[in-house]
Coordinates of C-alpha atoms in Angstrom, one line a residue:
X1 CA 107.9 90.9 131.4
X2 CA 104.7 90.5 133.5
X3 CA 101.5 89.5 132.0
X4 CA 98.9 92.2 131.3
X5 CA 95.3 91.4 132.3
X6 CA 92.8 91.8 129.5
X7 CA 90.3 94.6 130.3
X8 CA 86.7 93.5 130.5
X9 CA 84.3 95.1 128.0
X10 CA 81.3 96.9 129.6
X11 CA 78.7 95.3 127.2
X12 CA 77.6 91.7 126.8
X13 CA 78.2 91.9 123.0
X14 CA 81.7 93.1 123.7
X15 CA 82.4 90.3 126.2
X16 CA 81.1 87.8 123.7
X17 CA 83.4 89.2 121.0
X18 CA 86.4 89.2 123.2
X19 CA 85.7 85.6 124.3
X20 CA 85.4 84.5 120.7
X21 CA 88.6 86.2 119.8
X22 CA 90.6 84.6 122.6
X23 CA 89.0 81.2 122.1
X24 CA 90.1 80.9 118.5
X25 CA 92.7 83.7 118.0
X26 CA 93.9 82.1 114.7
X27 CA 90.5 83.0 113.2
X28 CA 90.3 86.6 114.5
X29 CA 91.4 89.9 113.1
X30 CA 92.4 93.1 114.8
X31 CA 91.7 96.4 113.0
X32 CA 93.3 99.6 114.1
X33 CA 93.1 103.3 113.2
X34 CA 96.4 105.1 113.1
X35 CA 96.2 108.8 114.3
X36 CA 94.9 109.0 117.9
X37 CA 94.9 105.2 118.3
X38 CA 98.4 103.9 117.5
X39 CA 99.9 107.5 117.4
X40 CA 99.2 110.5 119.7
X41 CA 97.4 113.4 118.0
X42 CA 99.9 116.2 117.5
X43 CA 99.5 119.8 116.1
X44 CA 101.5 119.0 113.0
X45 CA 100.3 115.8 111.3
X46 CA 103.7 115.3 109.7
X47 CA 105.2 114.9 113.2
X48 CA 102.8 112.0 114.2
X49 CA 104.6 108.7 115.1
X50 CA 103.4 105.4 116.5
X51 CA 103.6 105.0 120.3
X52 CA 107.0 103.5 121.0
X53 CA 105.2 100.4 122.4
X54 CA 103.0 99.8 119.4
X55 CA 105.3 97.9 117.1
X56 CA 106.7 95.6 119.9
X57 CA 103.1 94.8 121.0
X58 CA 101.9 94.2 117.4
X59 CA 105.0 92.0 116.8
X60 CA 103.9 89.8 119.6
X61 CA 100.2 89.8 118.8
X62 CA 100.2 89.4 115.0
X63 CA 101.7 85.9 114.7
X64 CA 99.0 84.7 117.2
X65 CA 96.0 85.9 115.2
X66 CA 94.7 85.7 111.6
X67 CA 95.5 89.3 110.6
X68 CA 96.3 92.8 111.8
X69 CA 95.0 95.6 109.6
X70 CA 95.8 99.3 110.1
X71 CA 93.0 101.3 108.5
X72 CA 93.7 105.0 108.0
X73 CA 92.7 108.1 106.1
X74 CA 96.4 108.7 105.4
X75 CA 98.2 107.4 102.3
X76 CA 99.4 103.8 103.1
X77 CA 103.1 104.6 102.6
X78 CA 102.9 107.5 105.1
X79 CA 101.3 105.3 107.7
X80 CA 103.9 102.6 107.2
X81 CA 106.7 105.2 107.5
X82 CA 105.3 107.0 110.6
X83 CA 104.3 103.6 112.2
X84 CA 107.7 102.0 111.7
X85 CA 106.0 98.9 110.3
X86 CA 108.2 98.0 107.4
X87 CA 110.6 95.1 108.2
X88 CA 109.4 94.8 111.8
X89 CA 109.8 91.3 113.2
X90 CA 106.6 89.3 113.4
X91 CA 104.7 91.8 111.2
X92 CA 105.1 90.1 107.9
X93 CA 101.4 89.5 107.7
X94 CA 100.5 93.1 108.5
X95 CA 98.2 95.0 106.1
X96 CA 97.8 98.8 106.0
X97 CA 94.7 100.0 104.2
X98 CA 95.4 103.6 103.4
X99 CA 93.1 106.4 102.2
X100 CA 90.1 104.7 103.9
X101 CA 90.9 101.4 102.1
X102 CA 91.6 102.7 98.6
X103 CA 95.3 101.7 99.0
X104 CA 96.6 98.4 100.3
X105 CA 100.1 97.8 101.6
X106 CA 101.1 94.2 102.5
X107 CA 104.2 93.8 104.7
X108 CA 105.0 90.5 102.8
X109 CA 105.5 92.3 99.5
X110 CA 106.3 95.8 100.8
X111 CA 104.3 97.2 97.9
X112 CA 101.2 99.5 97.7
X113 CA 98.3 98.4 95.5
X114 CA 96.0 101.2 94.4
X115 CA 93.5 102.0 91.7
X116 CA 94.1 104.6 89.1
X117 CA 93.5 108.1 90.6
X118 CA 90.0 109.5 90.1
X119 CA 90.1 112.2 87.4
X120 CA 88.0 114.5 89.7
X121 CA 90.9 114.9 92.1
X122 CA 93.2 116.7 89.6
X123 CA 90.2 118.8 88.4
X124 CA 89.4 119.8 91.9
X125 CA 93.0 120.6 92.7
X126 CA 93.2 122.9 89.7
X127 CA 90.1 124.8 90.7
X128 CA 90.7 125.0 94.5
X129 CA 92.9 128.1 94.6
X130 CA 90.3 130.2 92.8
X131 CA 87.5 128.9 95.1
X132 CA 89.5 129.7 98.2
X133 CA 90.3 133.2 96.8
X134 CA 86.6 133.8 96.1
X135 CA 85.7 132.9 99.7
X136 CA 88.4 135.2 101.1
X137 CA 90.1 132.1 102.5
X138 CA 93.3 131.8 100.6
X139 CA 95.4 133.3 103.5
X140 CA 96.3 130.7 106.1
X141 CA 94.5 127.8 104.5
X142 CA 96.8 124.9 103.4
X143 CA 96.0 122.6 100.5
X144 CA 97.4 119.1 101.0
X145 CA 97.9 116.9 97.9
X146 CA 97.2 113.3 99.1
X147 CA 97.6 111.8 95.6
X148 CA 94.1 110.2 95.4
X149 CA 92.5 112.9 97.5
X150 CA 93.0 116.6 98.3
X151 CA 92.6 118.2 101.7
X152 CA 92.0 121.8 102.8
X153 CA 93.4 122.5 106.3
X154 CA 92.1 125.7 108.1
X155 CA 94.1 125.4 111.3
X156 CA 96.6 128.1 110.2
X157 CA 93.9 130.6 109.2
X158 CA 93.2 133.6 111.4
X159 CA 89.9 132.1 112.6
X160 CA 90.3 128.4 111.9
X161 CA 86.7 127.3 112.9
X162 CA 84.9 130.2 111.0
X163 CA 87.0 129.5 107.9
X164 CA 86.2 125.8 108.1
X165 CA 82.5 126.5 108.4
X166 CA 82.6 129.1 105.5
X167 CA 84.3 126.6 103.2
X168 CA 82.0 123.7 103.8
X169 CA 79.3 124.6 101.2
X170 CA 81.5 125.8 98.4
X171 CA 83.8 122.8 98.8
X172 CA 80.8 120.4 98.8
X173 CA 79.6 122.1 95.5
X174 CA 83.1 121.8 94.0
X175 CA 83.4 118.1 95.0
X176 CA 80.0 117.3 93.7
X177 CA 80.7 118.9 90.3
X178 CA 83.6 116.5 89.9
X179 CA 82.1 113.3 91.3
X180 CA 83.8 113.5 94.7
X181 CA 82.6 113.7 98.3
X182 CA 83.8 115.8 101.3
X183 CA 85.0 114.1 104.4
X184 CA 85.2 116.6 107.3
X185 CA 87.7 116.1 110.1
X186 CA 89.4 118.3 112.8
X187 CA 89.8 121.6 110.9
X188 CA 90.2 119.8 107.6
X189 CA 87.9 119.2 104.7
X190 CA 89.0 116.3 102.5
X191 CA 87.7 115.9 98.9
X192 CA 87.9 112.3 97.8
X193 CA 86.3 109.7 95.6
X194 CA 83.1 108.1 97.0
X195 CA 82.4 104.5 97.8
X196 CA 85.2 103.9 100.3
X197 CA 85.2 104.3 104.1
X198 CA 86.7 102.5 107.0
X199 CA 83.6 100.3 107.4
X200 CA 83.7 99.1 103.7
X201 CA 87.5 98.5 104.1
X202 CA 87.0 96.5 107.4
X203 CA 84.2 94.3 106.0
X204 CA 86.2 93.6 102.9
X205 CA 89.2 92.6 105.0
X206 CA 87.0 90.3 107.2
X207 CA 85.6 88.6 104.0
X208 CA 89.0 88.3 102.5
X209 CA 90.6 86.6 105.5
X210 CA 87.5 84.5 106.5
X211 CA 87.7 85.9 110.0
X212 CA 85.3 84.6 112.6
X213 CA 85.8 87.4 115.2
X214 CA 86.9 91.0 114.9
X215 CA 88.2 93.8 117.2
X216 CA 88.4 97.4 115.9
X217 CA 89.9 100.3 117.8
X218 CA 89.6 104.0 116.7
X219 CA 89.3 107.5 118.1
X220 CA 87.6 109.9 115.6
X221 CA 84.4 110.5 113.5
X222 CA 86.0 108.6 110.6
X223 CA 86.0 105.5 112.8
X224 CA 82.2 105.5 113.2
X225 CA 81.8 103.7 109.8
X226 CA 84.1 100.9 111.1
X227 CA 82.1 100.7 114.3
X228 CA 78.9 100.4 112.3
X229 CA 80.5 97.6 110.2
X230 CA 81.4 95.6 113.4
X231 CA 77.8 96.1 114.5
X232 CA 76.6 94.8 111.1
X233 CA 79.0 91.8 111.3
X234 CA 77.6 90.9 114.8
X235 CA 74.1 90.8 113.3
X236 CA 75.5 88.3 110.8
X237 CA 76.9 86.2 113.6
X238 CA 80.5 87.4 113.6
X239 CA 81.4 88.4 117.2
X240 CA 83.1 91.7 117.6
X241 CA 84.6 94.2 120.1
X242 CA 84.5 98.0 119.6
X243 CA 87.3 99.9 121.3
X244 CA 87.5 103.6 121.8
X245 CA 91.0 105.2 122.2
X246 CA 90.4 108.1 124.7
X247 CA 87.0 109.3 125.7
X248 CA 87.1 113.1 125.9
X249 CA 87.3 114.4 122.3
X250 CA 84.8 112.2 120.3
X251 CA 82.2 111.3 122.9
X252 CA 79.9 109.6 120.3
X253 CA 82.6 106.9 119.7
X254 CA 83.1 106.4 123.5
X255 CA 79.3 105.9 124.0
X256 CA 79.2 103.2 121.3
X257 CA 82.3 101.4 122.4
X258 CA 82.4 98.1 124.4
X259 CA 85.6 99.2 125.9
X260 CA 87.3 102.7 126.4
X261 CA 91.0 102.7 126.9
X262 CA 93.3 105.7 127.7
X263 CA 94.6 106.8 124.3
X264 CA 97.5 105.1 122.3
X265 CA 99.2 104.0 125.6
X266 CA 95.9 102.2 126.6
X267 CA 95.7 100.6 123.1
X268 CA 99.3 99.3 123.4
X269 CA 98.5 97.8 126.8
X270 CA 95.4 96.2 125.3
X271 CA 97.4 94.7 122.4
X272 CA 100.0 93.4 124.8
X273 CA 97.3 91.8 127.0
X274 CA 95.7 90.2 124.0
X275 CA 99.1 88.8 122.9
X276 CA 99.6 87.3 126.4
X277 CA 96.1 85.8 126.5
X278 CA 96.2 84.5 122.9
X279 CA 99.1 82.2 123.9
X280 CA 100.7 80.1 121.1
X281 CA 101.0 81.2 117.5
X282 CA 98.1 81.0 115.0
X283 CA 97.8 77.9 113.0

């Protein structure tokens, strides 16, 4: 298998981050979003699967660096299953931080650690059908129970975007009443406990591992918090690289990135290139 050249970031901060990562890979971490970064975006989220090259590339890279963390809004167990991460060779140090970091799955133990569910989630779930009925939005909307969060999808409604906009205010009010926040996505409004986002999860993982360089790759608005976290870490003297997977859908992310790659296939090529360049295994 031929060696992949590592793409060169377009910013000086990104080039510094990449140089630091490759100079001491054993002290670096790589953080990755799942949907749109390791897996293609598909119309039915239940059909999403990691790019076929993702696990082989990660299996080569993970033993050469301090840690690989997949940080996703999905429940950790679902990301592990759709990613094919459990039991994969070389991934015994992999961590999956699910529900924006509220859940933690370690490949070593194969177990999910999670706090007790927020009582507001069950309360919101009980009230949601009546709220949707009141808004004339019960037809075509789909309520997804995520265990520690609940999501309302509008993509099956007659007018998905109009239904999404109409539900914003009433769902914000409902969430607020029960101590939750609303995280908007692509035709989905997720009601979840506050205090956790991908940036908080990433910084916590950097501190936990004592990492001295970080690369983060994402594709959607939920990844902006992780981008901001890397920018904050840079200010503290921890070099970092911001990677955007695909550039057309979420242009704000592409503008802030040091490196834009072509979707999950581009992310896989980047991971392979890093594995080649990182050489021997981490100490």
